[in-house]
XYZ file of C-alpha atoms in Angstrom:
623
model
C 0.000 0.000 0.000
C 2.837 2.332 -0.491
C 2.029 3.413 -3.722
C -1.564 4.110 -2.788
C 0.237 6.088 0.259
C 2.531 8.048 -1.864
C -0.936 9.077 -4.557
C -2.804 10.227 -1.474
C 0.136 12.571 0.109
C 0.690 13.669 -3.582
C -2.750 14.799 -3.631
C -2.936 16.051 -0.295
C 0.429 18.255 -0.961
C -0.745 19.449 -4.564
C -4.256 20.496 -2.680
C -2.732 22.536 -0.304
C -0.471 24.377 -2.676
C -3.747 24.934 -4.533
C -5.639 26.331 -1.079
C -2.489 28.292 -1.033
C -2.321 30.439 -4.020
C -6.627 30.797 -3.529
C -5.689 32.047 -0.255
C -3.092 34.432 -1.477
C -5.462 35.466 -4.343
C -8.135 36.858 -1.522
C -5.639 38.257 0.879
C -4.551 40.502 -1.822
C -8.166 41.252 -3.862
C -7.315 45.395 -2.615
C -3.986 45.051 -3.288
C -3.158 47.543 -6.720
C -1.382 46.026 -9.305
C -1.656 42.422 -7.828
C -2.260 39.771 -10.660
C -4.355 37.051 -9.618
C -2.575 33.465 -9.650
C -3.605 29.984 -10.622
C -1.520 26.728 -9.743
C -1.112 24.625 -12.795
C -1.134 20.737 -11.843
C 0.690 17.610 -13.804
C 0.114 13.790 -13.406
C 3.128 11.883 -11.922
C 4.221 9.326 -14.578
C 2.534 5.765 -14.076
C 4.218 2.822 -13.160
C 3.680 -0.356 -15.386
C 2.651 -3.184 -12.813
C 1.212 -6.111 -14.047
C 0.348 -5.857 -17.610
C -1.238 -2.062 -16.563
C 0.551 1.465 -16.327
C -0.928 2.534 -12.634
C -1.108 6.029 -11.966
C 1.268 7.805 -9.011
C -0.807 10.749 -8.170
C -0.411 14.710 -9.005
C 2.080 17.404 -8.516
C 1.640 21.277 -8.241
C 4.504 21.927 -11.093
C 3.546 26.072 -11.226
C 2.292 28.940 -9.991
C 2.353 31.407 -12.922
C 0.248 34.826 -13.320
C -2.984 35.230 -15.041
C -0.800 38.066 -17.339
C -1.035 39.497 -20.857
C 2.022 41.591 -21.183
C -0.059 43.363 -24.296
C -3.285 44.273 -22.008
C -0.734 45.076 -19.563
C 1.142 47.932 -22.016
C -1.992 49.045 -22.780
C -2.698 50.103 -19.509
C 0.486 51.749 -19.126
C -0.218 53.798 -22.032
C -3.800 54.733 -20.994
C -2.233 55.548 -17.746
C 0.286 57.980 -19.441
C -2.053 59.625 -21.331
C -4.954 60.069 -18.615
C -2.039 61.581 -16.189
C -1.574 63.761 -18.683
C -4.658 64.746 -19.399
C -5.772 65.100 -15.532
C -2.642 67.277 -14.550
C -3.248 69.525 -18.000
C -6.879 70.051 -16.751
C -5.833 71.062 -13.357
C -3.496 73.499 -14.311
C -5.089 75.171 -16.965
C -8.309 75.663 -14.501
C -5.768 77.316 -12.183
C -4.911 80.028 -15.160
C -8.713 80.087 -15.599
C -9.754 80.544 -11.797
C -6.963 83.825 -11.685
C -8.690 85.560 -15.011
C -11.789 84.808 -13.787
C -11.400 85.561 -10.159
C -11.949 88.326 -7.888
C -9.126 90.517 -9.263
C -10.955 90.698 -12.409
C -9.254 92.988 -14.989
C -12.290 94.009 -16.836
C -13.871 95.426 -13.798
C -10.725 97.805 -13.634
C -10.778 98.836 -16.809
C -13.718 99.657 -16.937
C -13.655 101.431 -13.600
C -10.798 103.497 -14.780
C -12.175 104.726 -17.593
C -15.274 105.516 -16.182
C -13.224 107.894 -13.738
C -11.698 109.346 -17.110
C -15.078 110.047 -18.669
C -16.063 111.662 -15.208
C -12.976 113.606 -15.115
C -14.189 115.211 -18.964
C -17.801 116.782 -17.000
C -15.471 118.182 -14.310
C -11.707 119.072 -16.107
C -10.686 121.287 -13.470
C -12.849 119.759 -10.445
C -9.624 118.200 -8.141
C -12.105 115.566 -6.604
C -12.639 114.312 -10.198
C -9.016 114.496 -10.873
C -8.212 112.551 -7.424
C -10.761 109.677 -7.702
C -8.856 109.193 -11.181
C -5.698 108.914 -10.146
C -7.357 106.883 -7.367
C -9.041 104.007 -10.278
C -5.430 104.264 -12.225
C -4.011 103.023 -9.109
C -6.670 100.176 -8.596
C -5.966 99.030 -12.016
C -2.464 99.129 -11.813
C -2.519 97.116 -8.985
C -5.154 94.570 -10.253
C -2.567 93.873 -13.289
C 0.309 93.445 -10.921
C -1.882 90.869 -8.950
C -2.846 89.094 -11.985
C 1.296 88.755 -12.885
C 1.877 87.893 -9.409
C -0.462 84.906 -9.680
C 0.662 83.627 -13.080
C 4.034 84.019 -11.349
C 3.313 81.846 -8.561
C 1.721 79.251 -11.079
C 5.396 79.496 -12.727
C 7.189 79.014 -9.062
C 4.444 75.967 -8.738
C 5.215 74.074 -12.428
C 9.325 74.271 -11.533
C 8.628 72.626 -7.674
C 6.339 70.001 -9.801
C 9.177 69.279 -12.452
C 11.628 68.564 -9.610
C 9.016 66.615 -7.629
C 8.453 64.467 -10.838
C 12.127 64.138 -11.441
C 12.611 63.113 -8.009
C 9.943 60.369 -8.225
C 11.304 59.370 -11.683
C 14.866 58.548 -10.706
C 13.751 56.686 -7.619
C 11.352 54.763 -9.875
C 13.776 54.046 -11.963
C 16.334 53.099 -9.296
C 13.361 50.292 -7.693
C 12.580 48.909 -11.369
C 16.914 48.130 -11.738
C 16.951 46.686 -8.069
C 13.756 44.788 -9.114
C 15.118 43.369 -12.278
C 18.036 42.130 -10.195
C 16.108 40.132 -7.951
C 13.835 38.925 -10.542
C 16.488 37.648 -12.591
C 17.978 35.632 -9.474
C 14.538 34.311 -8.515
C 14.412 33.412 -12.163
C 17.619 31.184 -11.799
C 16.086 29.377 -9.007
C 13.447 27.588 -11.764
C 10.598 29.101 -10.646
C 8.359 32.113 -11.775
C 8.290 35.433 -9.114
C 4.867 36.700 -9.406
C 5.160 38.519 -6.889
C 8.164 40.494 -7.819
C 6.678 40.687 -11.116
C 3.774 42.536 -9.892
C 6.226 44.909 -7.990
C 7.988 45.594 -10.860
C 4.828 46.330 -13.138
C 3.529 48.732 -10.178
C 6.261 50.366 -10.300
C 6.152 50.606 -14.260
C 3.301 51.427 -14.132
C 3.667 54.808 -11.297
C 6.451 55.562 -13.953
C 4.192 55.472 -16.571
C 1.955 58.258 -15.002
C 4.733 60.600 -14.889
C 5.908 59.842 -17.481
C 5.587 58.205 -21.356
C 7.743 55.149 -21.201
C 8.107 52.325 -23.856
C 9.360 48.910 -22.447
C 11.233 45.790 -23.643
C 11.751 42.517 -21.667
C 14.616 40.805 -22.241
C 15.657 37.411 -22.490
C 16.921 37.357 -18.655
C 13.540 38.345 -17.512
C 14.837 42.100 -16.866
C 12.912 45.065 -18.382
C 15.123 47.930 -20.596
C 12.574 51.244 -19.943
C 12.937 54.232 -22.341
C 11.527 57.773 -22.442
C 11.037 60.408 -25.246
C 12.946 59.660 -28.123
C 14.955 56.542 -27.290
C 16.046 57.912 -23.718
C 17.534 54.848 -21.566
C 16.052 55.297 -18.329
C 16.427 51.518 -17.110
C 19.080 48.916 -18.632
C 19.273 45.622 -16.545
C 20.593 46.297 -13.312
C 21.561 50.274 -14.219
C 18.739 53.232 -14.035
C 19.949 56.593 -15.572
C 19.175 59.620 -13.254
C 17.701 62.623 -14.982
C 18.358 66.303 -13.378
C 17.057 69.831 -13.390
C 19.019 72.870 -14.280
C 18.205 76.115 -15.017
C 16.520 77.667 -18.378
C 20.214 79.194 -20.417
C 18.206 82.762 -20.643
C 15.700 82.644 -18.166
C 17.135 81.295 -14.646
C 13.833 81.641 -12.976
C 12.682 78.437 -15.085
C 13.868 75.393 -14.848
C 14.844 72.768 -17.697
C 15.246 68.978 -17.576
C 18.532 67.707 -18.097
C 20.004 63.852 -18.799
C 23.314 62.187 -18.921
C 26.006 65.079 -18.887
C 23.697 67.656 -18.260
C 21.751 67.849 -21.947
C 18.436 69.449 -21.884
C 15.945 66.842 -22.518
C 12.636 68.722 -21.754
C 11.395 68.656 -25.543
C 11.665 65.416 -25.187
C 8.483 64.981 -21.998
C 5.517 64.745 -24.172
C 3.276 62.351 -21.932
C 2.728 61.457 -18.290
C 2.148 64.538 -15.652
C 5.568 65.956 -16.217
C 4.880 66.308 -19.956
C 1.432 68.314 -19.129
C 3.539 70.485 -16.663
C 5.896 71.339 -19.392
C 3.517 71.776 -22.181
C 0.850 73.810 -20.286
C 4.027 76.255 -19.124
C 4.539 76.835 -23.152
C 1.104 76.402 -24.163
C -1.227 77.964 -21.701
C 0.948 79.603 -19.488
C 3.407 81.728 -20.903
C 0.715 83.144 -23.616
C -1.389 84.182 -20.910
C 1.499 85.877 -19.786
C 2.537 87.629 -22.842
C -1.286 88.513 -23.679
C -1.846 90.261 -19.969
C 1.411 91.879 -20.437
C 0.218 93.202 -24.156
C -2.958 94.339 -23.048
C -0.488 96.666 -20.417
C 2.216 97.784 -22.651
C -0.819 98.943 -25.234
C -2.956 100.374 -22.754
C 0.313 102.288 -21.391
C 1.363 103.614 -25.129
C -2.167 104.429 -26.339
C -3.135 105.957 -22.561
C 0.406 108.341 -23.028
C -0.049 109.234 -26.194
C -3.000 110.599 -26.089
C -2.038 112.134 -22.906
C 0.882 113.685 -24.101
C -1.452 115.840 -26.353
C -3.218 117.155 -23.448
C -2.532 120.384 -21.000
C -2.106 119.952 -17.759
C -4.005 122.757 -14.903
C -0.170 124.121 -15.219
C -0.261 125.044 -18.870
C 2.451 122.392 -19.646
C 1.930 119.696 -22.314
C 1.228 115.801 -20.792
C 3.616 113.444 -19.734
C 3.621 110.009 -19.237
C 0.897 108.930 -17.333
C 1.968 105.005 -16.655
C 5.224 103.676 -16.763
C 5.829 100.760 -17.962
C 9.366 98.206 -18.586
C 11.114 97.739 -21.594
C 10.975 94.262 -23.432
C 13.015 91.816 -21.440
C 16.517 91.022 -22.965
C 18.154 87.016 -21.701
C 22.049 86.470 -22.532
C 22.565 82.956 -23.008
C 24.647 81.119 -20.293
C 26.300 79.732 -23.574
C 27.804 82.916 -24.976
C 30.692 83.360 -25.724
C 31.197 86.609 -27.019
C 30.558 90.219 -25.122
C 27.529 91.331 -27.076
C 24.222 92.671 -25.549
C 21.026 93.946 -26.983
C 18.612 96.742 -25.927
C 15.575 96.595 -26.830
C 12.731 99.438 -26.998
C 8.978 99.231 -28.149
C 8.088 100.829 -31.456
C 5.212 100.323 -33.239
C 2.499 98.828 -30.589
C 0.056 97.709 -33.740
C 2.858 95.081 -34.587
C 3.544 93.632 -30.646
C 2.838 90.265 -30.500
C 2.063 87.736 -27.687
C 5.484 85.809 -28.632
C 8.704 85.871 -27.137
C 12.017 85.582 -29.486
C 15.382 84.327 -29.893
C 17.689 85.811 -31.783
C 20.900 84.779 -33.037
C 24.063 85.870 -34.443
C 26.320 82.947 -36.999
C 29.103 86.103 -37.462
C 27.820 87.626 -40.363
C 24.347 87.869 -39.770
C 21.706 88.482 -36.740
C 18.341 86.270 -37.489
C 15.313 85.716 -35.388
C 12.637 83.179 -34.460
C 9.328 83.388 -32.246
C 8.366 80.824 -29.995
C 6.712 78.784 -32.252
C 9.818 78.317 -33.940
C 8.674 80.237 -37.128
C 11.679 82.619 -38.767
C 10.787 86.040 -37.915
C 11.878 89.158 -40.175
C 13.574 91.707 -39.133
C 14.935 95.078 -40.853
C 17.461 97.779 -39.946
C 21.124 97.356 -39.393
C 21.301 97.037 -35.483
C 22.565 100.172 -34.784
C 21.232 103.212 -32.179
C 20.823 105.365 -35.760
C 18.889 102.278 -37.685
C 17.979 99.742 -34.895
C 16.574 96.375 -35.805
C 12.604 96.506 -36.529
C 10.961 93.105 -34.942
C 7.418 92.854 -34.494
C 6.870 95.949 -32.524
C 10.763 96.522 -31.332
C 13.435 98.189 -31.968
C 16.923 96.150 -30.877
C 19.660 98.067 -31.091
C 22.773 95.250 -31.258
C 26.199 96.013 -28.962
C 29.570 94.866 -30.109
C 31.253 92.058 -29.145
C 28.801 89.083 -30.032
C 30.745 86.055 -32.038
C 29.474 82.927 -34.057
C 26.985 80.957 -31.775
C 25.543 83.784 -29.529
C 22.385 84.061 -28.905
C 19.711 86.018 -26.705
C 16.011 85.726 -25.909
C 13.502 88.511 -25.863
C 10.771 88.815 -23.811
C 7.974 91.507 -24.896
C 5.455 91.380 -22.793
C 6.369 88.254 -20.062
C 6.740 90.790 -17.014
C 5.165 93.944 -18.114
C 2.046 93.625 -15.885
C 4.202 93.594 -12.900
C 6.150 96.593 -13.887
C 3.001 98.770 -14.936
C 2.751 101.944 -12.463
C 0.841 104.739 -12.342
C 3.645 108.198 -13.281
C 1.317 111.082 -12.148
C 1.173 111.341 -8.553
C -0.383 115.195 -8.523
C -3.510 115.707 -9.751
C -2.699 118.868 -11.666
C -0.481 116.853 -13.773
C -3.239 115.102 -15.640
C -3.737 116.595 -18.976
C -7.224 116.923 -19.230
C -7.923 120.036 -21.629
C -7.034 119.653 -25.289
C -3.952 121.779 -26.338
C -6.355 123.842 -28.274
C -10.030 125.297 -28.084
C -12.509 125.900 -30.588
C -15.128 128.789 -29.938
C -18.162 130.253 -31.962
C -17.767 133.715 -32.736
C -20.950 135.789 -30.487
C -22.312 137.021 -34.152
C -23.038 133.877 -35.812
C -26.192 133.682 -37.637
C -25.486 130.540 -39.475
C -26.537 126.991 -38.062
C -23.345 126.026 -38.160
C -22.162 124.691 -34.554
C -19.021 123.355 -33.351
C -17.959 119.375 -33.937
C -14.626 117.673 -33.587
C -11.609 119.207 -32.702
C -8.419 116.702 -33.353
C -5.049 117.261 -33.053
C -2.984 115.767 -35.732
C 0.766 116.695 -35.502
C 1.246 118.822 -32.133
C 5.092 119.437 -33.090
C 4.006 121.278 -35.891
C 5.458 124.901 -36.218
C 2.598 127.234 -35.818
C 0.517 124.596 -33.632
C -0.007 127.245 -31.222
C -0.720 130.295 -33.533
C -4.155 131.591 -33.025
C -6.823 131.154 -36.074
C -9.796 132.942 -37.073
C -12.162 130.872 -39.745
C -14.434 133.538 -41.214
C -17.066 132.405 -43.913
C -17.354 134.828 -46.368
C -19.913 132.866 -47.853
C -21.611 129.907 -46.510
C -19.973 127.856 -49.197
C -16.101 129.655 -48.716
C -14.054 130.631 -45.781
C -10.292 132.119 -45.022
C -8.427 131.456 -42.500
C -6.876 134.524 -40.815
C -7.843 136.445 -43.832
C -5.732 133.794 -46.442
C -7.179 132.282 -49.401
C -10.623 131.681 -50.044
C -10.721 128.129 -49.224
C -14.694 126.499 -50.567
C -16.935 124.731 -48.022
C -19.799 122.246 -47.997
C -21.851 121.389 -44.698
C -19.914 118.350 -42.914
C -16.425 119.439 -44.700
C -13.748 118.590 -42.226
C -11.424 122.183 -41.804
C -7.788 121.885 -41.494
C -5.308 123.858 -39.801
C -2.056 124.052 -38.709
C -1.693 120.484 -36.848
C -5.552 120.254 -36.061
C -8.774 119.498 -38.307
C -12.004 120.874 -36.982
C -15.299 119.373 -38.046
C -18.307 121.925 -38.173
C -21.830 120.559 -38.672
C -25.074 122.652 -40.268
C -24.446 125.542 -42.824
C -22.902 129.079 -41.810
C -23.968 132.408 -42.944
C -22.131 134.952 -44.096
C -19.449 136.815 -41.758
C -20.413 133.417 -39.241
C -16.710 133.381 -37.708
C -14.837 130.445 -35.880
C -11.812 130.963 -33.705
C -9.124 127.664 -32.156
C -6.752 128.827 -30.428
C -4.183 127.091 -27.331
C -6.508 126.542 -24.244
C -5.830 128.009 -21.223
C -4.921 126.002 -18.209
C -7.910 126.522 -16.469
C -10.064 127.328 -19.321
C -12.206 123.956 -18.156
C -11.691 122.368 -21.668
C -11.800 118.672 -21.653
C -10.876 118.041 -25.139
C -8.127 115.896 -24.222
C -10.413 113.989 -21.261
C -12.714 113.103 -23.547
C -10.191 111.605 -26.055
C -8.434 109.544 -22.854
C -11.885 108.117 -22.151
C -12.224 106.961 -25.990
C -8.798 104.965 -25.721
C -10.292 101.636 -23.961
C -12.272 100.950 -27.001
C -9.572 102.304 -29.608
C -7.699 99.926 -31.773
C -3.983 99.489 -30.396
C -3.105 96.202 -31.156
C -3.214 94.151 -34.476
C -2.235 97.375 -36.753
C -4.947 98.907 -35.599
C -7.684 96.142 -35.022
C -7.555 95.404 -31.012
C -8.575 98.180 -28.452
C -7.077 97.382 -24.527
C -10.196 96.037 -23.671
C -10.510 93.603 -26.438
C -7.318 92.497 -25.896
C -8.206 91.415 -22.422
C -11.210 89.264 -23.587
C -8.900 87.834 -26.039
C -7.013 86.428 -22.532
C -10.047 85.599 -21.146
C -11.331 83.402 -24.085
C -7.916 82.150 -24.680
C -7.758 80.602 -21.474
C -11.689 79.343 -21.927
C -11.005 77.512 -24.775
C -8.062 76.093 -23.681
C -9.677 74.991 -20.462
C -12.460 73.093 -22.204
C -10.326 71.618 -23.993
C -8.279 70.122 -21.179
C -11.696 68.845 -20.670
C -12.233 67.279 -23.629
C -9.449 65.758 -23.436
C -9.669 64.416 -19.901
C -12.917 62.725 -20.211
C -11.842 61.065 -23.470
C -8.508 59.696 -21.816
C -10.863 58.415 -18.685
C -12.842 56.597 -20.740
C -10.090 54.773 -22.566
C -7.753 54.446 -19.061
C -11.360 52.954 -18.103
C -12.422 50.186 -20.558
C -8.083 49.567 -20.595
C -8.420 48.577 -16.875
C -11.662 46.531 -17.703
C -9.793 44.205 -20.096
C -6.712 44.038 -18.390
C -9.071 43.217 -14.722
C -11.115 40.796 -17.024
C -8.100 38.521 -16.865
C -6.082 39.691 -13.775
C -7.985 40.383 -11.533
C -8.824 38.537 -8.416
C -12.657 37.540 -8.555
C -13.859 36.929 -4.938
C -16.929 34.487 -6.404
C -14.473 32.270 -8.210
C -11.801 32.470 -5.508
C -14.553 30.744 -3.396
C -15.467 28.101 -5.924
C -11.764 27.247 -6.073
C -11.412 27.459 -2.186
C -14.553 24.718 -1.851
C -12.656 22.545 -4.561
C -9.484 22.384 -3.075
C -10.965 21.776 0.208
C -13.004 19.382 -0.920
C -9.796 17.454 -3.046
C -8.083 18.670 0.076
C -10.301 15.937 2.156
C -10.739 13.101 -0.356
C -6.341 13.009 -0.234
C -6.720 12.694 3.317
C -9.404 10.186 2.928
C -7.101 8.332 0.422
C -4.155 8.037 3.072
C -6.379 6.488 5.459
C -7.588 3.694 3.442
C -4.111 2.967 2.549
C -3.348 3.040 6.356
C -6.190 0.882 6.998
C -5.631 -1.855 4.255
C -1.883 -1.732 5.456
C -3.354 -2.469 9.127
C -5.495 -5.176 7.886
C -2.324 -7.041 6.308
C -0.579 -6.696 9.379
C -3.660 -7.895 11.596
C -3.986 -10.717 8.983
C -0.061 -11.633 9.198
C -0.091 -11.668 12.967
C -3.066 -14.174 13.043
C-alpha cells in the first residue's frame, strides 16, 4: 500500500499548494497592481505493474500569473495619457480661476475709464481728478496681482518638475533593483509573481509621470525608455535625470540627462509632460497677452495724454510707466555682445517671445513657435533692428553661436505703475479750443476738434475761420478756401469738423486753451482709448485684448476637458480588459477554495484507506 500512500500525500500536498495560491489570491483582492494566480497541476508518470501502467498521483509543477504583457502595455499607455490629461486640466483651470477671479481685470478697466469720462464733466474739479488717479491706481494694482499669480503658477510648475524628477529617478532606481532580484529568482526555476507585480507597479507609477516604452529581455529584466529613445532603465543600471536652469531665463527650470543635456522637448506624456507643455502652451501666452494688453494700454493711454494740458499750462507726460521688453544672454555665450531693446510700433507687438541669433555675419530671429521672424534695420542706435513691434539696437562684441532671448510682454504687468502722482499733472484740456464767434447767424455749430501733428510749427498760432460765404471761408484772412456742410477744416496740426451751414461773416476761432479754461478736449479723447484699436495694426482696443485672454484661457480649459474625459474613458475600458483577466474575482476564488478543500479531504481520505488496508495485512499476518 505504499504506492496508494505516496498518490494520497501527492494529492494532499498538490491540494494545499492549490488552497495556497486561492488564499493568497483573496488576501490581496485590494492590493493595486496584484495579478491574480492559478496553480497549474501535472500527473506523476505511471508505473507499469502487471500488464497495466498505474497512476502515481499529481504534482503542483507552477504557480504562474494570469498576465497578458499586451493588455498590460496598454494600460500603461492609458495611464500615461490620462495623467496627462488630468494634470493639464488642473493646471489650466488654475490660469482660468486667476482671469476669472476676484481681481478681475475688466472690472478695472472699466472702472478706470469711467473715472476718465467723469474727469471730462469736471476738467478742473480736483475731486474728479483725485478719484482718477485713485481708479489708475486700482488698475495698476489689479494687473500686478494678476502677474503675481501667473508668477506663482510658474514658481508651482518648476517645484512640480523637480518633484516628478525626483519620483522618476527613484522609480527608476526600484525597477533596476527589481530586475536584479527577478532575474535571481528566475535562476532558481521558478516564476516570481510577486516580484513581477512589484515591478509592473512600479512601471506602471512611472508610466503616469511619465511616457515610457518597455522591452523585456531574455533574462527576464525590463530595458525602460523615455522620449525619443532615452535609456532610463538597462538591466541592473537606471539613468538619473536632473534639473538645471533655463540658459536665458534662470527663474525656469529645464530637464537635463546624462552630462547635463536638456531633454525637456523630449516629456511629451505622463504629468511631467502636461507640466511642461501647459508652461509653453497655456501659461506663458497668458502671460505675454496680460502683459500686451499693459504695454498697449500704457502707449495708447500716453499718447493721447501727451497731447493734453495739464491745470499748469504744460503739455502731458507720461501717465503710466511701464518696462522695456526683457533682454536674456545665453549662459552659452561666448562673445561680449548685448542687446537693448525698446517698443516701437504697438500695432505690430505680439504675444510671442524671441530668440535671436548671431552665426558672425548675420543676426536672425525666431518666435516661440519656432517660425523665422523678419527683421529690418542694421542694429545700430541710428537704424535699430525693426521686430514685431521693437526696436533692438545690437552692442559689439557678439561672435558665431551667440544668442539672446527677448521677452515683450512676459513681465510687463508687474512693472506697470501709475507716473502722475499730482492731480494737476493730468492733462485733461485739449492743447487747443474751438469757440463760436458771439455774431453767428449761421446753423453752423461746433464738432470735432483733433489734433494731428502737435510738433508742428505754428501749432499754437491763433486762427480765425471767417465764412465769407456759406460755401467759402479764409483762414486769418488767407485764401478763399470752398466749403460744404460736414467738410472737415484743417489747420495748422488740427482738423475741426463743423456741422449745419454758416452764414455769411459766421466766424470760428481755435486757439491754445488756457490752463484753467475747463476744456476737456483731451479727457474726452483719454476716455475713448479703452475701445480704440492698439493692437493688431490697428484692429484690437485694450479692452478687447483682455477678452482675447479671457477666451484664450476658456477655450483652452475646455479643452483640457475634452481631453480628460476622453482619456478616462479609454484608461477605463483599458483597466476593464486588463481586470477581465487579472484580476482577483472573490466568487471564483470561493469556488476554487470549496474545490481544493473538498480534493483537500478526499487526499486525506485516500491516506487512510491505505493506512487501513496496510493495518489489515498486518492484523492478517499476525493471526
Amino acid at each position: 500500500m505504499a504506492d496508494l500512500l505516496s498518490t494520497g500525500v501527492s494529492g494532499l500536498l498538490a491540494s494545499q499548494v492549490g488552497l495556497s495560491t486561492v488564499g493568497h489570491n483573496i488576501s490581496n483582492v485590494n492590493t493595486a497592481g496584484y495579478t491574480r494566480q492559478t496553480t497549474s497541476f501535472n500527473a506523476r508518470a505511471p508505473q507499469y505493474n502487471g500488464g497495466m501502467y498505474i497512476g502515481q498521483g499529481a504534482d503542483a509543477v507552477s504557480v504562474q500569473r494570469s498576465y497578458s504583457q499586451f493588455l498590460t502595455q496598454q494600460v500603461w499607455s492609458a495611464t500615461s495619457s490620462q495623467s496627462r490629461a488630468s494634470q493639464y486640466a488642473t493646471l489650466t483651470a488654475s490660469v482660468n480661476n486667476v482671469v476669472s477671479g476676484s481681481a478681475n481685470l475688466q472690472t478695472a478697466l472699466d472702472g478706470f475709464f469711467g473715472a476718465v469720462s467723469d474727469l471730462s464733466n469736471s476738467p478742473v474739479d480736483t475731486a474728479s481728478r483725485q478719484a482718477m488717479l485713485g481708479k489708475a491706481s486700482s488698475l495698476v494694482a489689479t494687473y500686478r496681482s494678476l502677474a503675481t499669480q501667473f508668477q506663482q503658477i510658474d514658481q508651482q510648475t518648476n517645484q512640480q518638475i523637480t518633484s516628478a524628477v525626483a519620483d522618476i529617478n527613484s522609480l527608476a532606481k526600484s525597477i533596476a533593483d527589481l530586475n536584479g532580484q527577478i532575474q535571481k529568482a528566475y535562476a532558481g526555476g521558478a516564476e516570481p509573481n510577486d516580484l513581477l507585480d512589484t515591478r509592473d507597479q512600479a512601471i506602471a507609477k512611472l508610466s503616469s509621470i511619465i511616457g515610457v516604452s518597455t522591452t523585456t529581455n531574455t533574462d527576464h529584466m525590463v530595458t525602460v525608455t523615455i522620449g525619443n529613445g532615452q535609456p532610463l532603465v538597462s538591466a541592473t543600471s537606471s539613468t538619473q535625470l536632473g534639473t538645471a536652469t533655463n540658459q536665458y531665463d534662470s527663474s525656469r527650470l529645464e530637464i537635463t540627462g546624462p552630462g547635463g543635456s536638456v531633454i525637456t522637448s523630449q516629456v511629451g506624456s505622463g504629468s511631467l509632460g502636461a507640466t511642461i507643455d501647459f508652461r509653453t502652451n497655456v501659461l506663458d501666452p497668458a502671460r505675454n497677452q496680460l502683459g500686451r494688453s499693459a504695454v498697449a494700454l500704457t502707449t495708447a493711454f500716453n499718447q493721447q495724454h501727451a497731447q493734453g494740458l495739464d491745470l499748469n499750462g504744460d503739455a502731458g507726460g507720461n501717465f503710466f510707466n511701464i518696462a522695456d521688453p526683457a533682454v536674456f544672454n545665453s549662459t552659452n555665450n561666448k562673445g561680449t555682445g548685448s542687446i537693448t531693446a525698446t517698443f516701437g510700433d504697438v500695432g505690430k507687438l505680439s504675444a510671442n517671445d524671441y530668440t535671436v541669433r548671431f552665426d558672425g555675419v548675420n543676426w536672425s530671429a525666431t518666435n516661440s513657435q519656432g517660425v523665422t521672424t523678419p527683421m529690418t534695420g542694421t542694429g545700430t542706435a541710428a537704424d535699430p533692428f525693426v521686430l514685431d513691434g521693437m526696436k533692438l539696437t545690437v552692442g559689439a562684441g557678439a561672435v558665431a553661436g551667440d544668442s539672446f532671448q527677448i521677452q515683450p510682454t512676459r513681465n510687463a504687468a508687474s512693472a506697470i505703475s501709475v507716473a502722475v502722482t499730482d492731480t494737476n499733472k493730468i492733462a485733461a484740456s485739449g492743447p487747443l479750443s474751438a469757440t463760436k464767434g458771439a455774431g453767428n447767424t449761421g446753423k453752423a455749430v461746433l464738432g470735432n476738434l483733433t489734433v494731428t501733428d502737435v510738433g508742428n510749427a505754428n501749432f499754437n498760432t491763433p486762427v480765425t475761420i471767417q465764412f465769407t460765404s456759406p460755401t467759402t471761408y479764409t483762414i486769418n484772412g488767407g485764401a478763399p478756401q470752398a466749403y460744404a456742410d460736414g467738410d472737415t477744416i484743417t489747420g495748422n496740426g488740427w482738423t475741426l469738423k463743423l456741422t449745419g451751414a454758416p452764414a455769411a461773416n459766421d466766424s470760428f476761432s481755435v486757439k491754445p486753451a488756457g490752463s484753467q479754461s475747463g476744456d476737456n478736449g483731451n479727457a474726452l479723447a483719454l476716455a475713448s482709448v479703452n475701445n480704440k484699436g492698439v493692437l493688431d495694426n490697428g484692429v484690437t482696443s485694450v479692452n478687447k485684448s483682455y477678452s482675447q485672454l479671457i477666451s484664450q484661457v476658456g477655450t483652452a480649459g475646455a479643452q483640457a476637458n475634452t481631453a480628460l474625459d476622453a482619456q478616462q474613458s479609454i484608461l477605463d475600458n483599458a483597466n476593464a480588459a486588463q481586470q477581465s483577466l487579472s484580476g482577483v474575482n472573490m466568487d471564483e476564488e470561493a469556488a476554487n477554495l470549496l474545490r481544493f478543500q473538498q480534493a483537500y479531504a478526499a487526499s486525506a481520505q485516500v491516506i487512510n484507506a491505505a493506512n487501513t488496508i496496510f493495518d489489515s495485512l498486518l492484523s492478517a499476518v499476525r493471526g
